[in-house]
Amino acid sequence: MCEFLHVVRASLGRLRRHPESKAWIDKDVLLDPTCIIGQGACLYGDVKVQERVRIESNAVIHGPVSIGAGSFVGSNVILGFPPKSELAKLMNRGGDLHRAPDRGELTIGRECIIRSGTCVYSGVSIGDRVSFGHNVLVRENVHIGKHTLIGTNVVIDGSSEIGERVSIQTGAYICTNCKIEDSVFLGPHVVLTNDKYVTQKKTELVGPTIRRGASVGANALLMPSIEVGEGSVVGAQSLVTGNVPPYTIYAGIPAKKLKRIPPGWRTSLLAQ
Amino acid sequence: MCEFLHVVRASLGRLRRHPESKAWIDKDVLLDPTCIIGQGACLYGDVKVQERVRIESNAVIHGPVSIGAGSFVGSNVILGFPPKSELAKLMNRGGDLHRAPDRGELTIGRECIIRSGTCVYSGVSIGDRVSFGHNVLVRENVHIGKHTLIGTNVVIDGSSEIGERVSIQTGAYICTNCKIEDSVFLGPHVVLTNDKYVTQKKTELVGPTIRRGASVGANALLMPSIEVGEGSVVGAQSLVTGNVPPYTIYAGIPAKKLKRIPPGWRTSLLAQ
Amino acid sequence: MCEFLHVVRASLGRLRRHPESKAWIDKDVLLDPTCIIGQGACLYGDVKVQERVRIESNAVIHGPVSIGAGSFVGSNVILGFPPKSELAKLMNRGGDLHRAPDRGELTIGRECIIRSGTCVYSGVSIGDRVSFGHNVLVRENVHIGKHTLIGTNVVIDGSSEIGERVSIQTGAYICTNCKIEDSVFLGPHVVLTNDKYVTQKKTELVGPTIRRGASVGANALLMPSIEVGEGSVVGAQSLVTGNVPPYTIYAGIPAKKLKRIPPGWRTSLLAQ
């Protein structure tokens, strides 16, 4: 079923460089001949890799995964990791991690950059030119729009919608069931939460909604199910306990209205 | 002393799948024949692996380590890493990282899940059915009780006691010398501290104690040596500077008493 | 150009241990014969490794990199990773990640410890006896002075100056354009910022300056371009919005003066 490549085979096309690279590539894998596959990389199951993709050393890809042209997959990246429920089932029945008939596909767009140590689960779709820092985690059922930046150590915990041209800075935490619209900025270490009673009462887990062009300062915390309005700004280190109306600055613990957004800022926002 | 396995040997039993897997397995390693060992995994020294354990690609295990039946060890996981003092000694005398006669054993229970990039030091004991997220760090002299969940990017800095059915969410930081009792919940990015004078005065480092069933909201910070009482709740983004009595809600900077826990909450807590 | 080492060659000297180690070592690499190279490690391009260096399994080194005597490079460490601008260029022209004529050298001093999963970019210089935790990220144009400690999951985002005997605890975030002087202590999860208007206005990004011997408590946040004076202390969970004068304690949201530093503390500081 599997085959270990001592020398990359002609049937995979003219894979360039690293002619003795020790990559583990399943027979089902479709590799464009212009791809570069690093030492120790493992491609399992139904994996499709378009032209000029570079997969660095020791990356592990569990199909079904498709990777668009010109994308970069760094060292130690893991793609297509199974969600918790599926992993438990696989462990119970001793199944193959790389063979799950009903597993959702992970699709990655063109010219994406996925830096070292990042792990993206199955059932995620990523638009073109999305850029990830190092050691990012994205769990299942997440969509990330094109041109979005996801910083180092960011965790996106599943079942969330993230727009285009969003910037999520280093170490931010996005809980499950969030909606982050286009051109939103989340500063370093921002925390979004979905569990009002911290597990002592059973509640539906609903994360925040952040509307188009809003910005949240570093280390701010958003309580469950609140909404930050279009173009608004939340100050650093704030605790947001209720909705923030559009084009308004909120800050403090708990966050309160400071003022409306100056007109010049709105212009720069709309120009994005 | 070591041997590189081009083809997994019969003397190791009937290891399934990946028949040409390039794993590095010391002669001392005891592997049940039902185990699955991924490409590039390295098992050094005194390592005992029970039935149905799956060790994914590029995991590195420095014995003495024992892994209970049905557990999962993800890609790039490191088990049995030496504490700082031992690493310094090894570097000074050019010793073998995998041969230290007095090194504490790392024991991992049955049906544990240790996801990719996690590093657990030697001298740690982990109960059955404990589940780790990705990129967790657990330093030496830690005990973790059964059924506990440790989220992605959590750091447990050594010499702490963690109970059963505890839930530590993404990115929390547990300093040295903490006690966390059964059924505690720590939200995302909670920080526990043990150094009151931030290194400007020499003091004994004593972390917080969190009693049974207490919950701490996201991004809250607990000062050194304080105690959070049984069943209590600390609000998100709070700064806890003193003891929190049992079954009480505290919040704010500094955290103050909001109210007693409603009786309905206590019932659900006791039912856990 | 490259060569895969089935057995480490005599021309590399008498590399000890792991005689069948599968390391990928370019012909340009200069390895002292007393080095130890782990299974699956990849050394590309202009890499110079001095005596008694230990490079663990699956570490990836992109030259130009020089590593001083007695240093430790853990599993899955990445050294010499290219900055964003250079990576983009390489992707566009399909170039070799390991061959960039104008790339800045990464220099690592003697007896440094770089633990697993850490990634240090090209164009960084690190003094002697610097110690890194696990999964640290250091981007380009950073200088780190000797005897400094960088904790697990710390991110240093580039173009910053970090002094000698500094201690940066777990999970701290150092934005671009910071200056951290000698003997500074930053507690766990401290966040330094450089963007006052959270991307809604174009401004020069200037990070904080932290003077000699100052300490910042856990989870505190420093606003852009502010200065923390020599020997001062910032309380945990504080929001520092303006300059902190020397030898003063500040705390709160926003941080305010609590008192001058007691003389006994200053003595211990000066003794460092």
JSON list of N, CA and C in Angstrom, two decimals, chain A residues 117-119 134-139 151-157 169-174 189, chain B residues 115-119 131-138 149-157 168-174 187-191, chain C residues 117 134-136 152-155 170-172 189:
[
{"chain": "A", "resi": 117, "resn": "GLY", "atom": "N", "xyz": [6.02, 23.79, 12.04]},
{"chain": "A", "resi": 117, "resn": "GLY", "atom": "CA", "xyz": [5.34, 23.39, 13.26]},
{"chain": "A", "resi": 117, "resn": "GLY", "atom": "C", "xyz": [3.84, 23.63, 13.26]},
{"chain": "A", "resi": 118, "resn": "THR", "atom": "N", "xyz": [3.33, 24.24, 12.20]},
{"chain": "A", "resi": 118, "resn": "THR", "atom": "CA", "xyz": [1.88, 24.50, 12.13]},
{"chain": "A", "resi": 118, "resn": "THR", "atom": "C", "xyz": [1.13, 23.19, 11.88]},
{"chain": "A", "resi": 119, "resn": "CYS", "atom": "N", "xyz": [-0.06, 23.07, 12.50]},
{"chain": "A", "resi": 119, "resn": "CYS", "atom": "CA", "xyz": [-0.91, 21.89, 12.32]},
{"chain": "A", "resi": 119, "resn": "CYS", "atom": "C", "xyz": [-2.30, 22.34, 11.90]},
{"chain": "A", "resi": 134, "resn": "HIS", "atom": "N", "xyz": [4.62, 30.41, 12.70]},
{"chain": "A", "resi": 134, "resn": "HIS", "atom": "CA", "xyz": [5.09, 29.12, 13.16]},
{"chain": "A", "resi": 134, "resn": "HIS", "atom": "C", "xyz": [4.16, 28.57, 14.25]},
{"chain": "A", "resi": 135, "resn": "ASN", "atom": "N", "xyz": [4.04, 27.25, 14.31]},
{"chain": "A", "resi": 135, "resn": "ASN", "atom": "CA", "xyz": [3.32, 26.57, 15.40]},
{"chain": "A", "resi": 135, "resn": "ASN", "atom": "C", "xyz": [1.87, 27.01, 15.55]},
{"chain": "A", "resi": 136, "resn": "VAL", "atom": "N", "xyz": [1.22, 27.34, 14.45]},
{"chain": "A", "resi": 136, "resn": "VAL", "atom": "CA", "xyz": [-0.21, 27.66, 14.47]},
{"chain": "A", "resi": 136, "resn": "VAL", "atom": "C", "xyz": [-1.00, 26.36, 14.55]},
{"chain": "A", "resi": 137, "resn": "LEU", "atom": "N", "xyz": [-2.16, 26.40, 15.23]},
{"chain": "A", "resi": 137, "resn": "LEU", "atom": "CA", "xyz": [-3.08, 25.26, 15.22]},
{"chain": "A", "resi": 137, "resn": "LEU", "atom": "C", "xyz": [-4.44, 25.71, 14.68]},
{"chain": "A", "resi": 138, "resn": "VAL", "atom": "N", "xyz": [-4.96, 24.99, 13.69]},
{"chain": "A", "resi": 138, "resn": "VAL", "atom": "CA", "xyz": [-6.30, 25.25, 13.16]},
{"chain": "A", "resi": 138, "resn": "VAL", "atom": "C", "xyz": [-7.08, 23.94, 13.20]},
{"chain": "A", "resi": 139, "resn": "ARG", "atom": "N", "xyz": [-8.11, 23.89, 14.04]},
{"chain": "A", "resi": 139, "resn": "ARG", "atom": "CA", "xyz": [-8.90, 22.66, 14.13]},
{"chain": "A", "resi": 139, "resn": "ARG", "atom": "C", "xyz": [-9.98, 22.60, 13.03]},
{"chain": "A", "resi": 151, "resn": "GLY", "atom": "N", "xyz": [-0.84, 34.66, 12.87]},
{"chain": "A", "resi": 151, "resn": "GLY", "atom": "CA", "xyz": [0.48, 34.78, 13.50]},
{"chain": "A", "resi": 151, "resn": "GLY", "atom": "C", "xyz": [0.94, 33.51, 14.22]},
{"chain": "A", "resi": 152, "resn": "THR", "atom": "N", "xyz": [2.18, 33.54, 14.64]},
{"chain": "A", "resi": 152, "resn": "THR", "atom": "CA", "xyz": [2.81, 32.43, 15.36]},
{"chain": "A", "resi": 152, "resn": "THR", "atom": "C", "xyz": [2.03, 32.09, 16.64]},
{"chain": "A", "resi": 153, "resn": "ASN", "atom": "N", "xyz": [1.90, 30.81, 16.91]},
{"chain": "A", "resi": 153, "resn": "ASN", "atom": "CA", "xyz": [1.27, 30.29, 18.13]},
{"chain": "A", "resi": 153, "resn": "ASN", "atom": "C", "xyz": [-0.23, 30.59, 18.23]},
{"chain": "A", "resi": 154, "resn": "VAL", "atom": "N", "xyz": [-0.85, 31.12, 17.19]},
{"chain": "A", "resi": 154, "resn": "VAL", "atom": "CA", "xyz": [-2.30, 31.32, 17.21]},
{"chain": "A", "resi": 154, "resn": "VAL", "atom": "C", "xyz": [-2.99, 29.96, 17.25]},
{"chain": "A", "resi": 155, "resn": "VAL", "atom": "N", "xyz": [-4.07, 29.86, 18.03]},
{"chain": "A", "resi": 155, "resn": "VAL", "atom": "CA", "xyz": [-4.90, 28.66, 18.05]},
{"chain": "A", "resi": 155, "resn": "VAL", "atom": "C", "xyz": [-6.31, 29.03, 17.60]},
{"chain": "A", "resi": 156, "resn": "ILE", "atom": "N", "xyz": [-6.81, 28.35, 16.59]},
{"chain": "A", "resi": 156, "resn": "ILE", "atom": "CA", "xyz": [-8.18, 28.53, 16.10]},
{"chain": "A", "resi": 156, "resn": "ILE", "atom": "C", "xyz": [-8.88, 27.21, 16.35]},
{"chain": "A", "resi": 157, "resn": "ASP", "atom": "N", "xyz": [-9.81, 27.21, 17.33]},
{"chain": "A", "resi": 157, "resn": "ASP", "atom": "CA", "xyz": [-10.22, 25.95, 17.95]},
{"chain": "A", "resi": 157, "resn": "ASP", "atom": "C", "xyz": [-11.35, 25.21, 17.23]},
{"chain": "A", "resi": 169, "resn": "GLN", "atom": "N", "xyz": [-2.76, 38.39, 15.20]},
{"chain": "A", "resi": 169, "resn": "GLN", "atom": "CA", "xyz": [-1.37, 38.50, 15.63]},
{"chain": "A", "resi": 169, "resn": "GLN", "atom": "C", "xyz": [-0.97, 37.35, 16.58]},
{"chain": "A", "resi": 170, "resn": "THR", "atom": "N", "xyz": [0.30, 37.30, 16.88]},
{"chain": "A", "resi": 170, "resn": "THR", "atom": "CA", "xyz": [0.94, 36.24, 17.66]},
{"chain": "A", "resi": 170, "resn": "THR", "atom": "C", "xyz": [0.16, 35.85, 18.91]},
{"chain": "A", "resi": 171, "resn": "GLY", "atom": "N", "xyz": [-0.07, 34.57, 19.08]},
{"chain": "A", "resi": 171, "resn": "GLY", "atom": "CA", "xyz": [-0.56, 34.05, 20.35]},
{"chain": "A", "resi": 171, "resn": "GLY", "atom": "C", "xyz": [-2.02, 34.29, 20.63]},
{"chain": "A", "resi": 172, "resn": "ALA", "atom": "N", "xyz": [-2.79, 34.80, 19.66]},
{"chain": "A", "resi": 172, "resn": "ALA", "atom": "CA", "xyz": [-4.23, 35.00, 19.89]},
{"chain": "A", "resi": 172, "resn": "ALA", "atom": "C", "xyz": [-4.93, 33.65, 19.96]},
{"chain": "A", "resi": 173, "resn": "TYR", "atom": "N", "xyz": [-6.05, 33.61, 20.69]},
{"chain": "A", "resi": 173, "resn": "TYR", "atom": "CA", "xyz": [-6.83, 32.38, 20.84]},
{"chain": "A", "resi": 173, "resn": "TYR", "atom": "C", "xyz": [-8.25, 32.61, 20.35]},
{"chain": "A", "resi": 174, "resn": "ILE", "atom": "N", "xyz": [-8.65, 31.85, 19.33]},
{"chain": "A", "resi": 174, "resn": "ILE", "atom": "CA", "xyz": [-9.98, 31.95, 18.75]},
{"chain": "A", "resi": 174, "resn": "ILE", "atom": "C", "xyz": [-10.74, 30.70, 19.16]},
{"chain": "A", "resi": 189, "resn": "HIS", "atom": "N", "xyz": [-2.06, 38.07, 21.53]},
{"chain": "A", "resi": 189, "resn": "HIS", "atom": "CA", "xyz": [-2.60, 37.46, 22.75]},
{"chain": "A", "resi": 189, "resn": "HIS", "atom": "C", "xyz": [-4.06, 37.81, 23.02]},
{"chain": "B", "resi": 115, "resn": "ARG", "atom": "N", "xyz": [-0.72, 14.72, 21.60]},
{"chain": "B", "resi": 115, "resn": "ARG", "atom": "CA", "xyz": [-0.73, 15.22, 20.22]},
{"chain": "B", "resi": 115, "resn": "ARG", "atom": "C", "xyz": [0.62, 15.84, 19.83]},
{"chain": "B", "resi": 116, "resn": "SER", "atom": "N", "xyz": [0.74, 16.14, 18.55]},
{"chain": "B", "resi": 116, "resn": "SER", "atom": "CA", "xyz": [2.01, 16.50, 17.93]},
{"chain": "B", "resi": 116, "resn": "SER", "atom": "C", "xyz": [2.73, 17.64, 18.65]},
{"chain": "B", "resi": 117, "resn": "GLY", "atom": "N", "xyz": [4.03, 17.56, 18.70]},
{"chain": "B", "resi": 117, "resn": "GLY", "atom": "CA", "xyz": [4.86, 18.64, 19.22]},
{"chain": "B", "resi": 117, "resn": "GLY", "atom": "C", "xyz": [4.92, 18.74, 20.73]},
{"chain": "B", "resi": 118, "resn": "THR", "atom": "N", "xyz": [4.18, 17.90, 21.43]},
{"chain": "B", "resi": 118, "resn": "THR", "atom": "CA", "xyz": [4.20, 17.93, 22.89]},
{"chain": "B", "resi": 118, "resn": "THR", "atom": "C", "xyz": [5.52, 17.35, 23.41]},
{"chain": "B", "resi": 119, "resn": "CYS", "atom": "N", "xyz": [6.02, 17.92, 24.50]},
{"chain": "B", "resi": 119, "resn": "CYS", "atom": "CA", "xyz": [7.27, 17.46, 25.13]},
{"chain": "B", "resi": 119, "resn": "CYS", "atom": "C", "xyz": [7.01, 17.20, 26.61]},
{"chain": "B", "resi": 131, "resn": "SER", "atom": "N", "xyz": [-5.52, 13.40, 28.09]},
{"chain": "B", "resi": 131, "resn": "SER", "atom": "CA", "xyz": [-5.47, 13.86, 26.71]},
{"chain": "B", "resi": 131, "resn": "SER", "atom": "C", "xyz": [-4.73, 15.19, 26.61]},
{"chain": "B", "resi": 132, "resn": "PHE", "atom": "N", "xyz": [-3.73, 15.25, 25.75]},
{"chain": "B", "resi": 132, "resn": "PHE", "atom": "CA", "xyz": [-2.95, 16.47, 25.54]},
{"chain": "B", "resi": 132, "resn": "PHE", "atom": "C", "xyz": [-3.28, 17.07, 24.18]},
{"chain": "B", "resi": 133, "resn": "GLY", "atom": "N", "xyz": [-3.35, 18.41, 24.11]},
{"chain": "B", "resi": 133, "resn": "GLY", "atom": "CA", "xyz": [-3.39, 19.08, 22.82]},
{"chain": "B", "resi": 133, "resn": "GLY", "atom": "C", "xyz": [-2.01, 19.06, 22.17]},
{"chain": "B", "resi": 134, "resn": "HIS", "atom": "N", "xyz": [-1.79, 20.00, 21.26]},
{"chain": "B", "resi": 134, "resn": "HIS", "atom": "CA", "xyz": [-0.53, 20.08, 20.52]},
{"chain": "B", "resi": 134, "resn": "HIS", "atom": "C", "xyz": [0.45, 21.01, 21.26]},
{"chain": "B", "resi": 135, "resn": "ASN", "atom": "N", "xyz": [1.74, 20.72, 21.13]},
{"chain": "B", "resi": 135, "resn": "ASN", "atom": "CA", "xyz": [2.80, 21.60, 21.63]},
{"chain": "B", "resi": 135, "resn": "ASN", "atom": "C", "xyz": [2.71, 21.89, 23.12]},
{"chain": "B", "resi": 136, "resn": "VAL", "atom": "N", "xyz": [2.24, 20.93, 23.90]},
{"chain": "B", "resi": 136, "resn": "VAL", "atom": "CA", "xyz": [2.22, 21.07, 25.36]},
{"chain": "B", "resi": 136, "resn": "VAL", "atom": "C", "xyz": [3.63, 20.81, 25.90]},
{"chain": "B", "resi": 137, "resn": "LEU", "atom": "N", "xyz": [4.00, 21.50, 26.98]},
{"chain": "B", "resi": 137, "resn": "LEU", "atom": "CA", "xyz": [5.26, 21.20, 27.68]},
{"chain": "B", "resi": 137, "resn": "LEU", "atom": "C", "xyz": [4.96, 20.83, 29.13]},
{"chain": "B", "resi": 138, "resn": "VAL", "atom": "N", "xyz": [5.47, 19.69, 29.57]},
{"chain": "B", "resi": 138, "resn": "VAL", "atom": "CA", "xyz": [5.36, 19.28, 30.97]},
{"chain": "B", "resi": 138, "resn": "VAL", "atom": "C", "xyz": [6.76, 18.98, 31.48]},
{"chain": "B", "resi": 149, "resn": "LEU", "atom": "N", "xyz": [-7.60, 16.78, 30.93]},
{"chain": "B", "resi": 149, "resn": "LEU", "atom": "CA", "xyz": [-7.34, 17.35, 29.60]},
{"chain": "B", "resi": 149, "resn": "LEU", "atom": "C", "xyz": [-6.36, 18.51, 29.72]},
{"chain": "B", "resi": 150, "resn": "ILE", "atom": "N", "xyz": [-5.31, 18.48, 28.91]},
{"chain": "B", "resi": 150, "resn": "ILE", "atom": "CA", "xyz": [-4.32, 19.56, 28.91]},
{"chain": "B", "resi": 150, "resn": "ILE", "atom": "C", "xyz": [-4.33, 20.16, 27.50]},
{"chain": "B", "resi": 151, "resn": "GLY", "atom": "N", "xyz": [-4.69, 21.42, 27.38]},
{"chain": "B", "resi": 151, "resn": "GLY", "atom": "CA", "xyz": [-4.90, 22.02, 26.06]},
{"chain": "B", "resi": 151, "resn": "GLY", "atom": "C", "xyz": [-3.61, 22.37, 25.33]},
{"chain": "B", "resi": 152, "resn": "THR", "atom": "N", "xyz": [-3.75, 22.75, 24.08]},
{"chain": "B", "resi": 152, "resn": "THR", "atom": "CA", "xyz": [-2.65, 23.13, 23.21]},
{"chain": "B", "resi": 152, "resn": "THR", "atom": "C", "xyz": [-1.84, 24.29, 23.81]},
{"chain": "B", "resi": 153, "resn": "ASN", "atom": "N", "xyz": [-0.52, 24.21, 23.70]},
{"chain": "B", "resi": 153, "resn": "ASN", "atom": "CA", "xyz": [0.41, 25.27, 24.13]},
{"chain": "B", "resi": 153, "resn": "ASN", "atom": "C", "xyz": [0.44, 25.49, 25.65]},
{"chain": "B", "resi": 154, "resn": "VAL", "atom": "N", "xyz": [-0.21, 24.63, 26.42]},
{"chain": "B", "resi": 154, "resn": "VAL", "atom": "CA", "xyz": [-0.12, 24.73, 27.87]},
{"chain": "B", "resi": 154, "resn": "VAL", "atom": "C", "xyz": [1.32, 24.41, 28.30]},
{"chain": "B", "resi": 155, "resn": "VAL", "atom": "N", "xyz": [1.83, 25.17, 29.29]},
{"chain": "B", "resi": 155, "resn": "VAL", "atom": "CA", "xyz": [3.13, 24.88, 29.88]},
{"chain": "B", "resi": 155, "resn": "VAL", "atom": "C", "xyz": [2.94, 24.58, 31.36]},
{"chain": "B", "resi": 156, "resn": "ILE", "atom": "N", "xyz": [3.42, 23.42, 31.80]},
{"chain": "B", "resi": 156, "resn": "ILE", "atom": "CA", "xyz": [3.39, 23.03, 33.21]},
{"chain": "B", "resi": 156, "resn": "ILE", "atom": "C", "xyz": [4.85, 22.93, 33.63]},
{"chain": "B", "resi": 157, "resn": "ASP", "atom": "N", "xyz": [5.29, 23.89, 34.47]},
{"chain": "B", "resi": 157, "resn": "ASP", "atom": "CA", "xyz": [6.73, 24.15, 34.60]},
{"chain": "B", "resi": 157, "resn": "ASP", "atom": "C", "xyz": [7.44, 23.28, 35.62]},
{"chain": "B", "resi": 168, "resn": "ILE", "atom": "N", "xyz": [-7.48, 21.93, 31.63]},
{"chain": "B", "resi": 168, "resn": "ILE", "atom": "CA", "xyz": [-6.62, 23.12, 31.51]},
{"chain": "B", "resi": 168, "resn": "ILE", "atom": "C", "xyz": [-6.65, 23.54, 30.04]},
{"chain": "B", "resi": 169, "resn": "GLN", "atom": "N", "xyz": [-7.23, 24.72, 29.79]},
{"chain": "B", "resi": 169, "resn": "GLN", "atom": "CA", "xyz": [-7.49, 25.12, 28.41]},
{"chain": "B", "resi": 169, "resn": "GLN", "atom": "C", "xyz": [-6.24, 25.72, 27.74]},
{"chain": "B", "resi": 170, "resn": "THR", "atom": "N", "xyz": [-6.37, 25.96, 26.46]},
{"chain": "B", "resi": 170, "resn": "THR", "atom": "CA", "xyz": [-5.29, 26.41, 25.58]},
{"chain": "B", "resi": 170, "resn": "THR", "atom": "C", "xyz": [-4.43, 27.53, 26.18]},
{"chain": "B", "resi": 171, "resn": "GLY", "atom": "N", "xyz": [-3.13, 27.35, 26.16]},
{"chain": "B", "resi": 171, "resn": "GLY", "atom": "CA", "xyz": [-2.20, 28.44, 26.46]},
{"chain": "B", "resi": 171, "resn": "GLY", "atom": "C", "xyz": [-2.08, 28.81, 27.92]},
{"chain": "B", "resi": 172, "resn": "ALA", "atom": "N", "xyz": [-2.67, 28.03, 28.84]},
{"chain": "B", "resi": 172, "resn": "ALA", "atom": "CA", "xyz": [-2.52, 28.33, 30.26]},
{"chain": "B", "resi": 172, "resn": "ALA", "atom": "C", "xyz": [-1.08, 28.06, 30.70]},
{"chain": "B", "resi": 173, "resn": "TYR", "atom": "N", "xyz": [-0.65, 28.77, 31.74]},
{"chain": "B", "resi": 173, "resn": "TYR", "atom": "CA", "xyz": [0.71, 28.61, 32.26]},
{"chain": "B", "resi": 173, "resn": "TYR", "atom": "C", "xyz": [0.65, 28.22, 33.73]},
{"chain": "B", "resi": 174, "resn": "ILE", "atom": "N", "xyz": [1.18, 27.05, 34.05]},
{"chain": "B", "resi": 174, "resn": "ILE", "atom": "CA", "xyz": [1.21, 26.54, 35.43]},
{"chain": "B", "resi": 174, "resn": "ILE", "atom": "C", "xyz": [2.65, 26.62, 35.91]},
{"chain": "B", "resi": 187, "resn": "GLY", "atom": "N", "xyz": [-9.44, 28.28, 32.42]},
{"chain": "B", "resi": 187, "resn": "GLY", "atom": "CA", "xyz": [-9.77, 28.77, 31.08]},
{"chain": "B", "resi": 187, "resn": "GLY", "atom": "C", "xyz": [-8.52, 29.07, 30.26]},
{"chain": "B", "resi": 188, "resn": "PRO", "atom": "N", "xyz": [-8.73, 29.46, 28.98]},
{"chain": "B", "resi": 188, "resn": "PRO", "atom": "CA", "xyz": [-7.59, 29.75, 28.10]},
{"chain": "B", "resi": 188, "resn": "PRO", "atom": "C", "xyz": [-6.71, 30.86, 28.67]},
{"chain": "B", "resi": 189, "resn": "HIS", "atom": "N", "xyz": [-5.41, 30.69, 28.58]},
{"chain": "B", "resi": 189, "resn": "HIS", "atom": "CA", "xyz": [-4.41, 31.72, 28.91]},
{"chain": "B", "resi": 189, "resn": "HIS", "atom": "C", "xyz": [-4.39, 32.11, 30.39]},
{"chain": "B", "resi": 190, "resn": "VAL", "atom": "N", "xyz": [-4.97, 31.29, 31.26]},
{"chain": "B", "resi": 190, "resn": "VAL", "atom": "CA", "xyz": [-4.82, 31.53, 32.70]},
{"chain": "B", "resi": 190, "resn": "VAL", "atom": "C", "xyz": [-3.33, 31.44, 33.07]},
{"chain": "B", "resi": 191, "resn": "VAL", "atom": "N", "xyz": [-2.89, 32.32, 33.97]},
{"chain": "B", "resi": 191, "resn": "VAL", "atom": "CA", "xyz": [-1.48, 32.33, 34.40]},
{"chain": "B", "resi": 191, "resn": "VAL", "atom": "C", "xyz": [-1.40, 32.16, 35.91]},
{"chain": "C", "resi": 117, "resn": "GLY", "atom": "N", "xyz": [12.05, 22.35, 19.02]},
{"chain": "C", "resi": 117, "resn": "GLY", "atom": "CA", "xyz": [10.99, 23.11, 18.38]},
{"chain": "C", "resi": 117, "resn": "GLY", "atom": "C", "xyz": [11.27, 24.59, 18.23]},
{"chain": "C", "resi": 134, "resn": "HIS", "atom": "N", "xyz": [11.54, 25.58, 24.99]},
{"chain": "C", "resi": 134, "resn": "HIS", "atom": "CA", "xyz": [11.02, 24.87, 23.82]},
{"chain": "C", "resi": 134, "resn": "HIS", "atom": "C", "xyz": [10.14, 25.80, 22.98]},
{"chain": "C", "resi": 135, "resn": "ASN", "atom": "N", "xyz": [10.14, 25.57, 21.68]},
{"chain": "C", "resi": 135, "resn": "ASN", "atom": "CA", "xyz": [9.22, 26.27, 20.77]},
{"chain": "C", "resi": 135, "resn": "ASN", "atom": "C", "xyz": [9.35, 27.79, 20.81]},
{"chain": "C", "resi": 136, "resn": "VAL", "atom": "N", "xyz": [10.56, 28.28, 21.03]},
{"chain": "C", "resi": 136, "resn": "VAL", "atom": "CA", "xyz": [10.81, 29.73, 20.97]},
{"chain": "C", "resi": 136, "resn": "VAL", "atom": "C", "xyz": [10.90, 30.15, 19.50]},
{"chain": "C", "resi": 152, "resn": "THR", "atom": "N", "xyz": [10.06, 29.07, 27.23]},
{"chain": "C", "resi": 152, "resn": "THR", "atom": "CA", "xyz": [9.25, 28.32, 26.27]},
{"chain": "C", "resi": 152, "resn": "THR", "atom": "C", "xyz": [8.15, 29.19, 25.65]},
{"chain": "C", "resi": 153, "resn": "ASN", "atom": "N", "xyz": [7.94, 29.03, 24.36]},
{"chain": "C", "resi": 153, "resn": "ASN", "atom": "CA", "xyz": [6.87, 29.72, 23.62]},
{"chain": "C", "resi": 153, "resn": "ASN", "atom": "C", "xyz": [7.06, 31.22, 23.51]},
{"chain": "C", "resi": 154, "resn": "VAL", "atom": "N", "xyz": [8.20, 31.75, 23.94]},
{"chain": "C", "resi": 154, "resn": "VAL", "atom": "CA", "xyz": [8.46, 33.19, 23.76]},
{"chain": "C", "resi": 154, "resn": "VAL", "atom": "C", "xyz": [8.59, 33.48, 22.26]},
{"chain": "C", "resi": 155, "resn": "VAL", "atom": "N", "xyz": [8.03, 34.63, 21.84]},
{"chain": "C", "resi": 155, "resn": "VAL", "atom": "CA", "xyz": [8.20, 35.09, 20.46]},
{"chain": "C", "resi": 155, "resn": "VAL", "atom": "C", "xyz": [8.90, 36.45, 20.48]},
{"chain": "C", "resi": 170, "resn": "THR", "atom": "N", "xyz": [8.16, 32.27, 30.21]},
{"chain": "C", "resi": 170, "resn": "THR", "atom": "CA", "xyz": [7.29, 31.53, 29.29]},
{"chain": "C", "resi": 170, "resn": "THR", "atom": "C", "xyz": [6.21, 32.39, 28.62]},
{"chain": "C", "resi": 171, "resn": "GLY", "atom": "N", "xyz": [6.12, 32.29, 27.33]},
{"chain": "C", "resi": 171, "resn": "GLY", "atom": "CA", "xyz": [4.99, 32.85, 26.61]},
{"chain": "C", "resi": 171, "resn": "GLY", "atom": "C", "xyz": [5.00, 34.35, 26.45]},
{"chain": "C", "resi": 172, "resn": "ALA", "atom": "N", "xyz": [6.09, 35.04, 26.80]},
{"chain": "C", "resi": 172, "resn": "ALA", "atom": "CA", "xyz": [6.14, 36.49, 26.60]},
{"chain": "C", "resi": 172, "resn": "ALA", "atom": "C", "xyz": [6.23, 36.81, 25.12]},
{"chain": "C", "resi": 189, "resn": "HIS", "atom": "N", "xyz": [4.04, 35.57, 29.99]},
{"chain": "C", "resi": 189, "resn": "HIS", "atom": "CA", "xyz": [2.95, 36.14, 29.18]},
{"chain": "C", "resi": 189, "resn": "HIS", "atom": "C", "xyz": [2.98, 37.67, 29.14]}
]
